[in-house]
MMTF fields as JSON, N, C-alpha, C and O atoms, coordinates in Angstrom:
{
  "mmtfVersion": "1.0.0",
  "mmtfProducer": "UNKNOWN",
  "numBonds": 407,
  "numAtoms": 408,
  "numGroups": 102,
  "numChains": 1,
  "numModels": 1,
  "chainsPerModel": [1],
  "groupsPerChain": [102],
  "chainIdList": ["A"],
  "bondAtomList": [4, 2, 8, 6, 12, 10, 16, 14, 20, 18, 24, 22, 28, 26, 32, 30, 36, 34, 40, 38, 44, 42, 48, 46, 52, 50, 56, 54, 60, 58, 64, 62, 68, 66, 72, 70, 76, 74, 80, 78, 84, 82, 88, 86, 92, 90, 96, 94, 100, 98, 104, 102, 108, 106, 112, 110, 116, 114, 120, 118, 124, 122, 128, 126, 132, 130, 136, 134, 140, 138, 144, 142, 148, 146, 152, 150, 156, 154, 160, 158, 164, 162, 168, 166, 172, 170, 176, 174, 180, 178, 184, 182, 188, 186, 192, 190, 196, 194, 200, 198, 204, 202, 208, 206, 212, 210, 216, 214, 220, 218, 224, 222, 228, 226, 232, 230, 236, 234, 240, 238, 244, 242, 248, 246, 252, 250, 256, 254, 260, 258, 264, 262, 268, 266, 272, 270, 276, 274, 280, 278, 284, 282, 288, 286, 292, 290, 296, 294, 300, 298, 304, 302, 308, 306, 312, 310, 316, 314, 320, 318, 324, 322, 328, 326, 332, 330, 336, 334, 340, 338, 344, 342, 348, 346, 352, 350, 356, 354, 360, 358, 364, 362, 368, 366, 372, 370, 376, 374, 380, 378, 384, 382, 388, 386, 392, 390, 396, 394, 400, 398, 404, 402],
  "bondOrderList": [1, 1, 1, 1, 1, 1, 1, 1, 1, 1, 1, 1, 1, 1, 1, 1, 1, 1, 1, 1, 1, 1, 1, 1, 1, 1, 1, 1, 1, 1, 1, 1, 1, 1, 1, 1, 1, 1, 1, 1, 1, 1, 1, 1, 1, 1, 1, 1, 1, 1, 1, 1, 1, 1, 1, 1, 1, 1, 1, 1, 1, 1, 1, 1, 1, 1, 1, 1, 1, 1, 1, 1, 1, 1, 1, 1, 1, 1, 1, 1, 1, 1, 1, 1, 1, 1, 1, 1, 1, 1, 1, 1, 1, 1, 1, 1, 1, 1, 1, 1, 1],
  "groupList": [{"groupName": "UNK", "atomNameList": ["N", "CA", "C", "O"], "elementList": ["N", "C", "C", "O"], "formalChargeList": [0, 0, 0, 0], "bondAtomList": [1, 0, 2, 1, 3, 2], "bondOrderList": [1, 1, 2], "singleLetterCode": "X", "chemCompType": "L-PEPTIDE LINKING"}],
  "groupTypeList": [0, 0, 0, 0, 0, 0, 0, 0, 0, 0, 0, 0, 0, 0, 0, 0, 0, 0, 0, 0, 0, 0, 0, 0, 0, 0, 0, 0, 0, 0, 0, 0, 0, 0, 0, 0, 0, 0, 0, 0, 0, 0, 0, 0, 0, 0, 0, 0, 0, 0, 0, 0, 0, 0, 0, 0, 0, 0, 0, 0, 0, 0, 0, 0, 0, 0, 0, 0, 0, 0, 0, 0, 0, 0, 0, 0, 0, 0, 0, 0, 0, 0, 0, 0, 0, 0, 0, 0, 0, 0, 0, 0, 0, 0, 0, 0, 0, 0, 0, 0, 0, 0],
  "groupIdList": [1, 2, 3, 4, 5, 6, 7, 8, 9, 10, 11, 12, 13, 14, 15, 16, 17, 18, 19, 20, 21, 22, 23, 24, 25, 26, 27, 28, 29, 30, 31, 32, 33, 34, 35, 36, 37, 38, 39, 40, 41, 42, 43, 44, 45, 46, 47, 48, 49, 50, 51, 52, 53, 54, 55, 56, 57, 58, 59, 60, 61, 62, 63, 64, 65, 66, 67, 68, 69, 70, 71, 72, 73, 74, 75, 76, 77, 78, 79, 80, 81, 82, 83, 84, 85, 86, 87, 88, 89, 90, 91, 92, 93, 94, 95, 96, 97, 98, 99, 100, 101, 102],
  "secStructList": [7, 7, 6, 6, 6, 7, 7, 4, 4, 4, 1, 7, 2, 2, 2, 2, 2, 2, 6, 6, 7, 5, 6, 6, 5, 7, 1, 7, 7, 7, 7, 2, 2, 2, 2, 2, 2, 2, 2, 2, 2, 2, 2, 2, 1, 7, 1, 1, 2, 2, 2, 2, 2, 2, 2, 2, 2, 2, 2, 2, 2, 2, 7, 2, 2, 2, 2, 2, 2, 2, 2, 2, 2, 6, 7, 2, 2, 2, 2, 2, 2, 2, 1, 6, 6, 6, 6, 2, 2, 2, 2, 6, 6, 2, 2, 2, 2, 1, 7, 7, 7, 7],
  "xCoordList": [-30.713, -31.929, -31.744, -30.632, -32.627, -32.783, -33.176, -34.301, -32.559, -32.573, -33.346, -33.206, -33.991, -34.454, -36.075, -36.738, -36.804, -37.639, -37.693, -38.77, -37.105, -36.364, -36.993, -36.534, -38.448, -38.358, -38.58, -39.43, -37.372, -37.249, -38.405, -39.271, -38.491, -39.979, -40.774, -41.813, -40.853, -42.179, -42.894, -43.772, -42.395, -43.707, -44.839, -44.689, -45.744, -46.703, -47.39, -47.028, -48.299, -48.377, -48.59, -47.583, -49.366, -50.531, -49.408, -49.444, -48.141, -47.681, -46.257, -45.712, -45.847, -45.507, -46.029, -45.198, -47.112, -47.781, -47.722, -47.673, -47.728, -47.858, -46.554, -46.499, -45.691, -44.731, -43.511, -42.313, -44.435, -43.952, -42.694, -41.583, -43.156, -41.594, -42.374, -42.154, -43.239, -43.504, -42.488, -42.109, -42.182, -40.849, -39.519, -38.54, -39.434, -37.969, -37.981, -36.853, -39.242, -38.586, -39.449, -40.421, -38.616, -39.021, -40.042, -40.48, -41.043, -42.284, -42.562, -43.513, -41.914, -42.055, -42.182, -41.148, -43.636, -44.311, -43.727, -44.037, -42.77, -42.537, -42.837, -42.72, -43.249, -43.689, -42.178, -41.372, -42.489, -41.268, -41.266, -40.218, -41.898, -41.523, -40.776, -40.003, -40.857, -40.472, -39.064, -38.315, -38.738, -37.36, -37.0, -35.896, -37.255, -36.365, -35.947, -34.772, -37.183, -36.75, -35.646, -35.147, -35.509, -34.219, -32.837, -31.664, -33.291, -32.048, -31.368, -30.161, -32.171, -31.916, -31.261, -30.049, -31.641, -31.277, -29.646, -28.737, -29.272, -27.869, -26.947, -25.716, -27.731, -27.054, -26.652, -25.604, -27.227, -27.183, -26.102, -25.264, -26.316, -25.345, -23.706, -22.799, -23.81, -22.41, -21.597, -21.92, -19.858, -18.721, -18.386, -17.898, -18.718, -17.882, -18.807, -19.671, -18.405, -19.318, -18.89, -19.75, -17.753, -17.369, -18.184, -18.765, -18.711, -19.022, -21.019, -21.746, -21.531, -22.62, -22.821, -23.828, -21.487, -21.598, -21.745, -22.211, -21.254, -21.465, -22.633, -23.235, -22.986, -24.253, -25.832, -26.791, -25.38, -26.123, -25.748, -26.269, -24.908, -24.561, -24.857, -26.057, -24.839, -25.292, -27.218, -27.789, -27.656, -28.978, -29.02, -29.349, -28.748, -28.876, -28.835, -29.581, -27.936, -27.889, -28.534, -28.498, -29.152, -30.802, -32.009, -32.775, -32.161, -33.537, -33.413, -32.861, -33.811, -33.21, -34.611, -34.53, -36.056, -37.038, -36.721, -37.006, -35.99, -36.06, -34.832, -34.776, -34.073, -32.925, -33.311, -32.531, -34.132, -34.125, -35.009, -34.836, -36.268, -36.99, -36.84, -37.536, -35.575, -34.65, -34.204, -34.571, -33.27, -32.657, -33.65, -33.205, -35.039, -35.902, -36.016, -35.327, -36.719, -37.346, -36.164, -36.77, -34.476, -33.69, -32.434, -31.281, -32.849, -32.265, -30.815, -29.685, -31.266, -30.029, -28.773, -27.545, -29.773, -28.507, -28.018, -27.469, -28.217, -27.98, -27.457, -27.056, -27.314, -26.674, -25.283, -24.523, -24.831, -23.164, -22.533, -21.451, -23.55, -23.074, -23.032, -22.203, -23.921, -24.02, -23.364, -23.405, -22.938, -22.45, -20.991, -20.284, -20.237, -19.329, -19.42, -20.493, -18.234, -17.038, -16.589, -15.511, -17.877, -17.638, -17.383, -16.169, -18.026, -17.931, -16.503, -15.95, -15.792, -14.148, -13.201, -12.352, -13.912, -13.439, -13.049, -11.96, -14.762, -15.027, -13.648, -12.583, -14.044, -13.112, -11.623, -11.092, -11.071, -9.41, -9.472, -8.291, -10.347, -10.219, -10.749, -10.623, -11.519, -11.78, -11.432, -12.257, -10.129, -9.442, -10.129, -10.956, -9.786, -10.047, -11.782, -12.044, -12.782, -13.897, -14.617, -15.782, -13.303, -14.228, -13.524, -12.306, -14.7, -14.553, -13.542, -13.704, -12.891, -11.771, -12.541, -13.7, -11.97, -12.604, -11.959, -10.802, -13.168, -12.17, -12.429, -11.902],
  "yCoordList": [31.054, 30.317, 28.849, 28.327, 28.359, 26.989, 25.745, 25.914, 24.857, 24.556, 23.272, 22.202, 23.232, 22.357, 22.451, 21.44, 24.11, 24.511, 25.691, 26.287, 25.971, 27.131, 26.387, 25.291, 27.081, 26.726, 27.848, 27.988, 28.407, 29.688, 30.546, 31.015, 30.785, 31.432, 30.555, 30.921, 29.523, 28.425, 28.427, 27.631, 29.477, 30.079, 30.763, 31.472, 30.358, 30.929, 32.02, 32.169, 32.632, 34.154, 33.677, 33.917, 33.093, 32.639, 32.506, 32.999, 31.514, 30.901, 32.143, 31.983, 33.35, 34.017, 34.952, 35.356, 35.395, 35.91, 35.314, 35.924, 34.013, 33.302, 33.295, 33.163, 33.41, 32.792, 34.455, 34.466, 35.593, 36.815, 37.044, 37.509, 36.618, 36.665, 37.735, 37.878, 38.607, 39.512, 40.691, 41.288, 40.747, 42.1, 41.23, 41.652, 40.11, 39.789, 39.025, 38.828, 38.162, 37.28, 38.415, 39.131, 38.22, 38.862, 38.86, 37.83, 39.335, 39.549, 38.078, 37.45, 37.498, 36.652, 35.201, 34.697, 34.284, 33.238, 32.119, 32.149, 31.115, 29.964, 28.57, 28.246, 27.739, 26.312, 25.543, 25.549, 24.82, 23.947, 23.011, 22.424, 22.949, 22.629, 23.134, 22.562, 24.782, 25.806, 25.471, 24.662, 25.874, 26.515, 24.665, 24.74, 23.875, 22.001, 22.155, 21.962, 22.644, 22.625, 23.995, 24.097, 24.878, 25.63, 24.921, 25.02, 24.29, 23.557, 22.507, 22.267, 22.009, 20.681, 21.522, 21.325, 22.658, 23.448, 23.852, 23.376, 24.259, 24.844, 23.273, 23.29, 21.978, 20.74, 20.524, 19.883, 20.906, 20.213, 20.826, 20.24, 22.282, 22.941, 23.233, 23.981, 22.531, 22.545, 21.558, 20.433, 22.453, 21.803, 20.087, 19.328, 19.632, 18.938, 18.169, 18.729, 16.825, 16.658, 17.228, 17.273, 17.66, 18.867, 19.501, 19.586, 20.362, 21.787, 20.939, 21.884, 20.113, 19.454, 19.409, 19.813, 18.747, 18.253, 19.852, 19.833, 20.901, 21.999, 22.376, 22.641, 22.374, 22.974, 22.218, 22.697, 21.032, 20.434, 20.136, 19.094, 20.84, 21.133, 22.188, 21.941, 23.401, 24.727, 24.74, 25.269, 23.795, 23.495, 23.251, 24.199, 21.987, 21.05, 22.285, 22.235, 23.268, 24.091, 25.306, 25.961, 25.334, 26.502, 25.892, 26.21, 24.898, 23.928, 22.794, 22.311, 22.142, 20.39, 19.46, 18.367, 20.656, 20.113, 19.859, 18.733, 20.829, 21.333, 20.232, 19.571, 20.186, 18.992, 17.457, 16.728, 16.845, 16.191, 15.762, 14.698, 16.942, 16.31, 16.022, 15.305, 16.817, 17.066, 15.174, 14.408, 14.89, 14.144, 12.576, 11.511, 12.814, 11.822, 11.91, 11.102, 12.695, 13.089, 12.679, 12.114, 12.493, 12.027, 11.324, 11.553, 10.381, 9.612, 9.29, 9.665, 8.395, 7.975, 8.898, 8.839, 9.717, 10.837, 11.843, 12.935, 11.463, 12.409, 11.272, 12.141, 10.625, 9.371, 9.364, 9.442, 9.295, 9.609, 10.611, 10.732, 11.601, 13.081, 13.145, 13.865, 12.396, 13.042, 11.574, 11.394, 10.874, 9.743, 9.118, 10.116, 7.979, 7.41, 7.792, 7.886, 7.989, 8.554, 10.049, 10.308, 11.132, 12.546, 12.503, 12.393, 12.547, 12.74, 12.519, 13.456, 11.422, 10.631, 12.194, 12.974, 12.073, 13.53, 14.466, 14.85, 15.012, 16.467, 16.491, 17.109, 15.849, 14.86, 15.255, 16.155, 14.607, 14.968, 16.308, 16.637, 17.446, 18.745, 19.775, 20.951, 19.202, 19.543, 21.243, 22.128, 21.471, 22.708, 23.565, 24.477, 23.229, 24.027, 24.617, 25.725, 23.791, 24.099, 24.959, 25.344, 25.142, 25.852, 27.149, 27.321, 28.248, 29.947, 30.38, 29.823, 30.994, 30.888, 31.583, 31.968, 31.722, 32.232, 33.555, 33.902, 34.417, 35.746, 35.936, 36.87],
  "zCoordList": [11.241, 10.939, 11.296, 11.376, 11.457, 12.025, 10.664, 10.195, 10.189, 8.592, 9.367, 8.773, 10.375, 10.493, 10.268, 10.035, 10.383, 10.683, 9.278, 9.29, 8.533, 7.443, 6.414, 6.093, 5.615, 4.801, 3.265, 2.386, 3.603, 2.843, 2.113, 2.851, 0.76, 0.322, 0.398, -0.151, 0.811, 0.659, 1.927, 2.259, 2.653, 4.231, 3.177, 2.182, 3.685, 2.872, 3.947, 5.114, 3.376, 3.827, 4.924, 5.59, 5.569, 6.683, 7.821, 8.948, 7.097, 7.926, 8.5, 9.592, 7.5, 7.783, 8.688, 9.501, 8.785, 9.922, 11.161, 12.228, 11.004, 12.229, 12.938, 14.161, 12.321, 12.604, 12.891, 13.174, 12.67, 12.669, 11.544, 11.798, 10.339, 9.088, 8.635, 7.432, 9.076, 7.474, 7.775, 8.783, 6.153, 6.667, 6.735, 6.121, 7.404, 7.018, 6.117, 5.663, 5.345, 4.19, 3.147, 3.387, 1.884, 0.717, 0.258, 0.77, -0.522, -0.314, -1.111, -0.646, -2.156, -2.811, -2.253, -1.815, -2.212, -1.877, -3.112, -4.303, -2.414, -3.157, -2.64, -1.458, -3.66, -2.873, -3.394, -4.324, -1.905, -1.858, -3.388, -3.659, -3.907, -5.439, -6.045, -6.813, -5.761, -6.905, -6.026, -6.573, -5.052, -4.129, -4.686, -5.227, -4.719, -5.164, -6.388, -6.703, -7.498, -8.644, -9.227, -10.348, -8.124, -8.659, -7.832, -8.191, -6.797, -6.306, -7.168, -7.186, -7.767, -8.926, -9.749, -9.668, -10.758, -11.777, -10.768, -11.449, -9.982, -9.431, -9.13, -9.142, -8.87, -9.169, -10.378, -10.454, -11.538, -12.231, -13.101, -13.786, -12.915, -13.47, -12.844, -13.209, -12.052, -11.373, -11.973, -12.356, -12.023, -12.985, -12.548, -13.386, -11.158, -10.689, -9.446, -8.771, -9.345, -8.093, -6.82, -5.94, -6.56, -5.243, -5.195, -4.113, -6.46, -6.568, -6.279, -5.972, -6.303, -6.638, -5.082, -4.5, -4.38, -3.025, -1.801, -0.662, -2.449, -1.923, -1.681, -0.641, -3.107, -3.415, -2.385, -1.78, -2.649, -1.511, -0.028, 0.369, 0.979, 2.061, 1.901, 2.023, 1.693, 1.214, 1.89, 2.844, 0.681, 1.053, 2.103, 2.816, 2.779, 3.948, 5.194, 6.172, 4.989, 5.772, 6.313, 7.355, 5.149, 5.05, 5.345, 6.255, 4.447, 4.586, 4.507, 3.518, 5.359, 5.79, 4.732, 4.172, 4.81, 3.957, 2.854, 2.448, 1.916, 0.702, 0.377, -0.659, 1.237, 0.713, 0.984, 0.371, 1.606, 1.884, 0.693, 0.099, 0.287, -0.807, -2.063, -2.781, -2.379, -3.518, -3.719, -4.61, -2.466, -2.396, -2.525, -2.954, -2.036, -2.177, -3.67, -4.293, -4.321, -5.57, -6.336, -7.246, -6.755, -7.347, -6.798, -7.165, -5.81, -5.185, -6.02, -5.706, -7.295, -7.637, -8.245, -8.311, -8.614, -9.033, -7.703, -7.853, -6.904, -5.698, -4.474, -3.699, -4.105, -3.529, -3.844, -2.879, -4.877, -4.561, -4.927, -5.501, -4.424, -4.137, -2.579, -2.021, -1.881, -0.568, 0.179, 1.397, -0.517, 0.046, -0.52, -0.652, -0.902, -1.224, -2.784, -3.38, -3.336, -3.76, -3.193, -2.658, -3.489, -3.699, -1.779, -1.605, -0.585, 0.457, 0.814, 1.392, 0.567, 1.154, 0.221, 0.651, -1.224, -1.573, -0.902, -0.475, -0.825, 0.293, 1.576, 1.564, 2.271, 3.243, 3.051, 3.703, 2.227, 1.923, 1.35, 1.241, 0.842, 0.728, 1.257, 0.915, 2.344, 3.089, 3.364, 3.139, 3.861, 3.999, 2.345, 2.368, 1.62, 0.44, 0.456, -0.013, 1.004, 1.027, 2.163, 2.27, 3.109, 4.057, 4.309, 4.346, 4.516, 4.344, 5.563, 6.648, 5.47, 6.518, 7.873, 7.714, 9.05, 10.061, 10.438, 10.2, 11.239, 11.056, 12.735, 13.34]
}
């Protein structure tokens, strides 16, 4: 999928037709509200800002909309997750965070 263009259940029917998704996305219609406000809920509940900084590369990587609006909508609490301290983090553990290759 293209996370540039991906905007998971929040294709709405119309745009699933158009766009030929019926049949591959789940029958279930979400607005990019709903799909932000469970992204916030999986931020918020994460142990650690690693696990925070995942969670939002995770996003970034499905839907570039859905993260980006996240990231507008709670700037300050989301700014040094995706930026200075946690990133120089990510960075030096890099190895630990990524799925091995087969």
């Amino acid at each position: 999928t293209n996370p540039l263009s991906n905007k998971g259940l929040a294709f709405s029917e119309t745009e699933r037709a158009e766009h030929g998704l019926d049949g591959i996305l789940p029958v279930a219609v979400r607005s990019l509200e709903t799909e932000v406000a469970i992204a916030k809920k999986q931020f918020d509940a994460a142990l650690s800002d690693i696990d925070r900084y995942v969670i939002l590369e995770e996003l970034h990587d499905r839907s570039e909309t859905a993260y980006y609006r996240l990231l507008v909508d709670h700037v300050n609490q989301m700014l040094p997750i995706v930026y200075t301290p946690t990133v120089g983090q990510a960075c030096l553990n890099f190895s630990s965070h990524t799925p091995p290759t087969d």
